[in-house]
C-alpha cells in the first residue's frame, strides 16, 4: 500500500511495511494466496521488478526471502561461490574489488542503490567478482540458487547478465528505438487515428502543396497540425506540448518531414503521414472513421503523456549552439530531478544544460566504452540500464536510470577502469564531453570567490553572468551576479543585509534573503539570531560608519539610515514568515519589544524611519498581546476541541494540550493531559503519576496488526504520528510481549455504503476539499523543515503536517475499506464508479492530495485484484481510471504529475507526500555543512520546495458558490469522521472472501 509517512523515530517498521515482511519471513510452503498478494503489493513499487511480468513477480513472491542488514555488514566476498541473488529494497551497498587476494586492498568502484539487483553469477557457479558491503542499514530481497535457476529456465528473469563466456547475456526487448524505421503498434495506431479523424473533420489539411515551384504530395503544414491538435482536446494545453506530441509520431516514422528532418517544428514546413507515402492511398471506411472518432481522446491522452520525453530528446539532439533560452530552461528543469546531479550547484546545472548531448543505443549488448580506453565523456543514464564489466571478474554491478558513470577517468585523467555494456534495448544517455567537463570545472573554480577572516573561509560566492536590465538606450547589457554558496551564519546575514536594495525600483524581496529567513532555523535558531540582528542595528553614526575621518556628515547619516532600514525590513520579513510561532518563544517576543523601542527612539532623530514604524508596532502588538492573552487549546484524542461542528480548524501550537488515553496490558487505560509537543519521557512521567507506578515503564505504539514500536525517550509529539487505528500503551519491559490490540482497533465490520450511496459525488468531493484545505492551511512552512531535518533536533512539533499526511492515508484506506466491506457485486461496481467520480471532482477542485489518495486506494492489491468487479465497470469509467493512473505514474520522478500541477493556478492542494519526498531527496543527497560552513545551496533547494506550498496557498480557497450555498451537514460530518480498517492483512482477507482466487 502506498502511504504518506509521518516523521517517526520508532524502533520498528510502520505497520504497512511490516505486514509484507512478516509474510516474507514465512517459509515458502507456508505462504498463502493472501501473503503473496501482500508481498506483491510491495514489490510492484520496487524499481528492480517494474519490468517483470505479473506472473513472474508472483513466483518471486512465493520463493523470495527478506533480509535486513545493519551498516558495515559484508554480504559476501570476492572469490566466494555464490548461493543467492539479491535485489535492493532500501538502503545502499558498496561494491569493492581487489586486484590482489587481500580484501584490505579492495577499492569501492560503485554503490548499489534502491532498485538494483546483483548476484547473477549463481547461474553458472562462477566465483563472486566483487565484495559487497552494506553502506547503511539496508533491506534486501533474496532468492536462493535453486529457485533462481528454476525461474531462469521457465522463462527467466529479464535482463540477468551472463553468457557462456561468463560475460553478459542481453535481451532483445520489443521496445522501439528512437527514430526507428519500424513503429510500435501503439504509435502506428495513434497515427492512423489522427489521420482518419483529420480526413473526417478537416480533409483540406491533407493535400498537395506547392513551394518554390515544387509540388509536395498529400502533406500537412506544421503550424496547422499544432492548431488542429489544440482544438481537439483539453489535455493539450500549449503549442510546445503539441509539438512534443507530433514529435512522437515523427520519431517512429508514422509522420515524416518531406526532407527527412528529424525535429518537428511549429512552422511553415511540410509533413506527411506514413499512410500517405504510397500513391493513391485508400481512404478510410465509414467503420474505420467511427472507430477513430471513438479512440481520438485516448490517443491524444497517450501522446500527451509521452510527448514531453520526445520533446526533450528533440531539444537534446540539437547542437548546443542551436539551443534557445526556452530549450535550456526545459533541460535545466529535467536536471533538477536527476539523482546523480543532486549535489551540483544551480550554476553548474545551468552550465550542463548548455553542453549536454543526447545519445541513444538501440540494442542490448552494445559496448559503450571498454576498460583501458581513454576517458572522453561522462554519462548519465536517462533511460534503461547498463552493466559494469571488469576483465576477469565479469559483471560487478548494474547501473540504472539516474545513475552516472565515466566521471572518474575524466577527473583523474586515467584510463577507463571498467567496460560499460548495455543491459537492455533502447537505452538513452546524457553525455558531457571531456572538453566541456573540464571547462565547467575550471569555470566553477575560477568564478569562486572566497572571503576569509583569520585565514578561514567565512563566505563563498559563485560569480556568473546574468542578463542585465535594458539600458536607457534599449540595448541589453550584461552584468555579473554573485550567488551565495556557503558561509558562516553571521556572515550570510551580513552579506544579505549589505545586498538588500532600498531604492523604489527594487521593492521585490531578494530570493536569497527569503531563503535565509525561511531556512535559518536549521543553522542559527531564533535564540541566537535575535542577538545577532540586534547587533546589526546601528545605534549611532560611529557604529555604522567607524571611519569618522572619511565622508561628509550627510554621507554618514545616509549610510546609517540605510543600514537601519535594511535591518527593520529584514525583521519585518522574519516576523511575517514565523507568524504565530514567535508567540511561543519568550526570547523572540522580548527581542521584538527591545527592537521596537530602539526604532521608536530613532524616529525622534531620524523622521524618515517613521514610515516603517506602524507595521513594526502592529507585529509587536499582535505577538505580545496574543502571547499574554491567548489561552492554549485543550484537544481531544482526534485533535479537535469537541466544539468544531460548524467551525474551521485552527492551527495546533506547541503549547496546546491534549487529553489522551494511554492503555495498560489488561486494556484498562488512564487519561493524561500533556502538551502536544511533550516528549516520551514526559508522557511516561504523566502516566506513572496517574498510575502511582514506580516501575520503569515503556511507551509503545501498538498497531491494529499487533506490531509494537517502543518509542525513544527523546521522541516528541508522538500522538500525531500514530497509525490511524494505532494506540499508545504503557507497560514494564517484561510485559511487552503480552500486549494485544484493542477490539476497537480492528475498525468497522460493516461499510457505510447505505448512507454514502445517497450522497452526491460532487457534494462529497466539495466537503472533502473544504476540510482538506483547512488541514493544509494549518500547516506552517517550518513544519516541513522540522519534518525533513528531524523535529527532535528542533524540539518542535509537526502536528499540523502530521495530521495532513495522515488524512492522505485515511482517505486511501477509506476507499479500500468501503470496497472490501461491500459484499454485493453490483454495489461494489457502483462504489468504484462513485469513487472515480469523487476523484474527478477533486481534480476539478485542484485537490490533488485527495485525488491521489482515492486513486491509490483503488490501485491497492485488495481492490485491484477484484477482477469480477472491474470487469463490470463501464468502459467510460475504466478510461477515467486509466487516465488517473497515468497521472500518478512515478516514472521520470512523477513527471506526468509535475507537468500537470505546473499549469494550475492557486489555490491548489498539492500531493504532499511527493513534496516531502523531494525535500528528503535534497536533504539526504547534500551535506548541511561543507568545511564547517552552512551549505546555502542546499538551503536554497529545500526552500524552493517549501515555496511551492507557499504558492499553492497564495490565493484563498474560494468555494464553489453553487456548493457553498447548499447545507449538507450529514456530508460534512461524514467526510470528517471516516472509519477505516488500517490492517492490510485484514483487507486482503476480506478481498479474498469477496472474490476467491481463481484456480
mmCIF file of N, CA and C in Angstrom, residues 15-16 637-639 660-663 700-709 711 718-729 740-742 744-747 806 813 980-983:
data_model
loop_
_atom_site.group_PDB
_atom_site.id
_atom_site.type_symbol
_atom_site.label_atom_id
_atom_site.label_comp_id
_atom_site.label_asym_id
_atom_site.label_seq_id
_atom_site.Cartn_x
_atom_site.Cartn_y
_atom_site.Cartn_z
ATOM 1 N N UNK A 15 3.410 -0.150 10.191
ATOM 2 C CA UNK A 15 2.586 -1.342 10.009
ATOM 3 C C UNK A 15 2.448 -1.740 8.558
ATOM 4 N N UNK A 16 2.326 -0.738 7.654
ATOM 5 C CA UNK A 16 2.124 -1.116 6.265
ATOM 6 C C UNK A 16 3.359 -1.771 5.671
ATOM 7 N N UNK A 637 -8.622 13.350 21.747
ATOM 8 C CA UNK A 637 -7.747 12.381 21.100
ATOM 9 C C UNK A 637 -7.626 12.589 19.591
ATOM 10 N N UNK A 638 -8.702 13.043 18.943
ATOM 11 C CA UNK A 638 -8.682 13.204 17.487
ATOM 12 C C UNK A 638 -8.242 14.609 17.085
ATOM 13 N N UNK A 639 -7.561 15.310 18.003
ATOM 14 C CA UNK A 639 -7.002 16.626 17.720
ATOM 15 C C UNK A 639 -8.068 17.645 17.335
ATOM 16 N N UNK A 660 -5.415 12.462 26.355
ATOM 17 C CA UNK A 660 -5.110 11.265 25.585
ATOM 18 C C UNK A 660 -5.167 10.030 26.467
ATOM 19 N N UNK A 661 -5.747 8.964 25.910
ATOM 20 C CA UNK A 661 -5.815 7.698 26.649
ATOM 21 C C UNK A 661 -4.544 6.891 26.406
ATOM 22 N N UNK A 662 -3.927 6.447 27.491
ATOM 23 C CA UNK A 662 -2.779 5.539 27.400
ATOM 24 C C UNK A 662 -3.199 4.227 28.067
ATOM 25 N N UNK A 663 -3.068 3.118 27.332
ATOM 26 C CA UNK A 663 -3.610 1.835 27.767
ATOM 27 C C UNK A 663 -2.561 0.991 28.487
ATOM 28 N N UNK A 700 4.683 2.381 24.183
ATOM 29 C CA UNK A 700 4.666 1.530 22.990
ATOM 30 C C UNK A 700 3.557 1.970 22.053
ATOM 31 N N UNK A 701 3.910 2.110 20.775
ATOM 32 C CA UNK A 701 2.919 2.343 19.719
ATOM 33 C C UNK A 701 2.490 0.972 19.217
ATOM 34 N N UNK A 702 1.229 0.593 19.487
ATOM 35 C CA UNK A 702 0.724 -0.729 19.099
ATOM 36 C C UNK A 702 -0.256 -0.567 17.951
ATOM 37 N N UNK A 703 0.067 -1.180 16.807
ATOM 38 C CA UNK A 703 -0.804 -1.064 15.638
ATOM 39 C C UNK A 703 -1.940 -2.064 15.709
ATOM 40 N N UNK A 704 -2.915 -1.897 14.828
ATOM 41 C CA UNK A 704 -4.055 -2.812 14.802
ATOM 42 C C UNK A 704 -3.632 -4.219 14.390
ATOM 43 N N UNK A 705 -2.478 -4.337 13.686
ATOM 44 C CA UNK A 705 -1.985 -5.653 13.265
ATOM 45 C C UNK A 705 -1.164 -6.322 14.355
ATOM 46 N N UNK A 706 -0.972 -5.610 15.488
ATOM 47 C CA UNK A 706 -0.244 -6.192 16.604
ATOM 48 C C UNK A 706 1.235 -5.861 16.627
ATOM 49 N N UNK A 707 1.716 -5.034 15.659
ATOM 50 C CA UNK A 707 3.132 -4.670 15.661
ATOM 51 C C UNK A 707 3.409 -3.642 16.754
ATOM 52 N N UNK A 708 4.531 -3.821 17.433
ATOM 53 C CA UNK A 708 4.883 -2.961 18.572
ATOM 54 C C UNK A 708 6.107 -2.134 18.215
ATOM 55 N N UNK A 709 6.040 -0.855 18.477
ATOM 56 C CA UNK A 709 7.186 0.030 18.298
ATOM 57 C C UNK A 709 7.441 0.715 19.631
ATOM 58 N N UNK A 711 8.866 3.440 21.777
ATOM 59 C CA UNK A 711 9.241 4.811 21.467
ATOM 60 C C UNK A 711 10.433 5.246 22.313
ATOM 61 N N UNK A 718 4.404 12.358 19.915
ATOM 62 C CA UNK A 718 4.142 11.029 19.350
ATOM 63 C C UNK A 718 2.662 10.808 19.055
ATOM 64 N N UNK A 719 1.792 11.641 19.616
ATOM 65 C CA UNK A 719 0.340 11.422 19.453
ATOM 66 C C UNK A 719 -0.075 11.522 17.985
ATOM 67 N N UNK A 720 0.523 12.474 17.256
ATOM 68 C CA UNK A 720 0.092 12.704 15.868
ATOM 69 C C UNK A 720 0.731 11.750 14.883
ATOM 70 N N UNK A 721 1.695 10.926 15.346
ATOM 71 C CA UNK A 721 2.357 10.010 14.409
ATOM 72 C C UNK A 721 1.869 8.576 14.544
ATOM 73 N N UNK A 722 0.877 8.350 15.396
ATOM 74 C CA UNK A 722 0.290 7.014 15.488
ATOM 75 C C UNK A 722 -0.425 6.670 14.194
ATOM 76 N N UNK A 723 -0.517 5.374 13.886
ATOM 77 C CA UNK A 723 -1.333 4.952 12.764
ATOM 78 C C UNK A 723 -2.785 5.318 13.007
ATOM 79 N N UNK A 724 -3.597 5.243 11.977
ATOM 80 C CA UNK A 724 -4.995 5.666 12.101
ATOM 81 C C UNK A 724 -5.716 4.939 13.221
ATOM 82 N N UNK A 725 -5.471 3.652 13.371
ATOM 83 C CA UNK A 725 -6.091 2.873 14.449
ATOM 84 C C UNK A 725 -5.067 2.470 15.502
ATOM 85 N N UNK A 726 -3.910 3.146 15.503
ATOM 86 C CA UNK A 726 -2.868 2.840 16.481
ATOM 87 C C UNK A 726 -3.233 3.378 17.860
ATOM 88 N N UNK A 727 -2.681 2.768 18.903
ATOM 89 C CA UNK A 727 -2.923 3.207 20.277
ATOM 90 C C UNK A 727 -1.602 3.206 21.043
ATOM 91 N N UNK A 728 -1.543 4.054 22.083
ATOM 92 C CA UNK A 728 -0.383 4.099 22.961
ATOM 93 C C UNK A 728 -0.602 3.190 24.171
ATOM 94 N N UNK A 729 0.384 2.367 24.470
ATOM 95 C CA UNK A 729 0.353 1.503 25.642
ATOM 96 C C UNK A 729 1.575 1.824 26.512
ATOM 97 N N UNK A 740 -1.629 -6.789 23.406
ATOM 98 C CA UNK A 740 -2.503 -7.172 22.286
ATOM 99 C C UNK A 740 -3.369 -5.973 21.906
ATOM 100 N N UNK A 741 -3.741 -5.859 20.629
ATOM 101 C CA UNK A 741 -4.557 -4.715 20.199
ATOM 102 C C UNK A 741 -5.933 -4.731 20.861
ATOM 103 N N UNK A 742 -6.534 -3.555 20.981
ATOM 104 C CA UNK A 742 -7.899 -3.433 21.481
ATOM 105 C C UNK A 742 -8.871 -3.884 20.400
ATOM 106 N N UNK A 744 -11.434 -2.358 19.411
ATOM 107 C CA UNK A 744 -11.819 -1.179 18.603
ATOM 108 C C UNK A 744 -10.799 -0.871 17.519
ATOM 109 N N UNK A 745 -9.560 -1.362 17.658
ATOM 110 C CA UNK A 745 -8.534 -1.088 16.668
ATOM 111 C C UNK A 745 -8.767 -1.833 15.353
ATOM 112 N N UNK A 746 -9.621 -2.833 15.397
ATOM 113 C CA UNK A 746 -9.883 -3.596 14.169
ATOM 114 C C UNK A 746 -10.586 -2.765 13.113
ATOM 115 N N UNK A 747 -11.282 -1.709 13.533
ATOM 116 C CA UNK A 747 -12.012 -0.886 12.578
ATOM 117 C C UNK A 747 -13.420 -1.403 12.376
ATOM 118 N N UNK A 806 -1.595 12.268 7.518
ATOM 119 C CA UNK A 806 -2.433 11.163 7.970
ATOM 120 C C UNK A 806 -3.768 11.159 7.228
ATOM 121 N N UNK A 813 -7.285 4.479 2.766
ATOM 122 C CA UNK A 813 -7.816 3.307 3.462
ATOM 123 C C UNK A 813 -9.338 3.287 3.480
ATOM 124 N N UNK A 980 -12.102 3.481 9.236
ATOM 125 C CA UNK A 980 -11.334 2.644 8.305
ATOM 126 C C UNK A 980 -10.718 1.435 9.008
ATOM 127 N N UNK A 981 -10.378 0.436 8.198
ATOM 128 C CA UNK A 981 -9.528 -0.688 8.622
ATOM 129 C C UNK A 981 -8.129 -0.367 8.113
ATOM 130 N N UNK A 982 -7.139 -0.347 9.013
ATOM 131 C CA UNK A 982 -5.781 0.006 8.563
ATOM 132 C C UNK A 982 -4.825 -1.183 8.583
ATOM 133 N N UNK A 983 -5.387 -2.395 8.652
ATOM 134 C CA UNK A 983 -4.589 -3.614 8.655
ATOM 135 C C UNK A 983 -4.666 -4.238 7.253
#
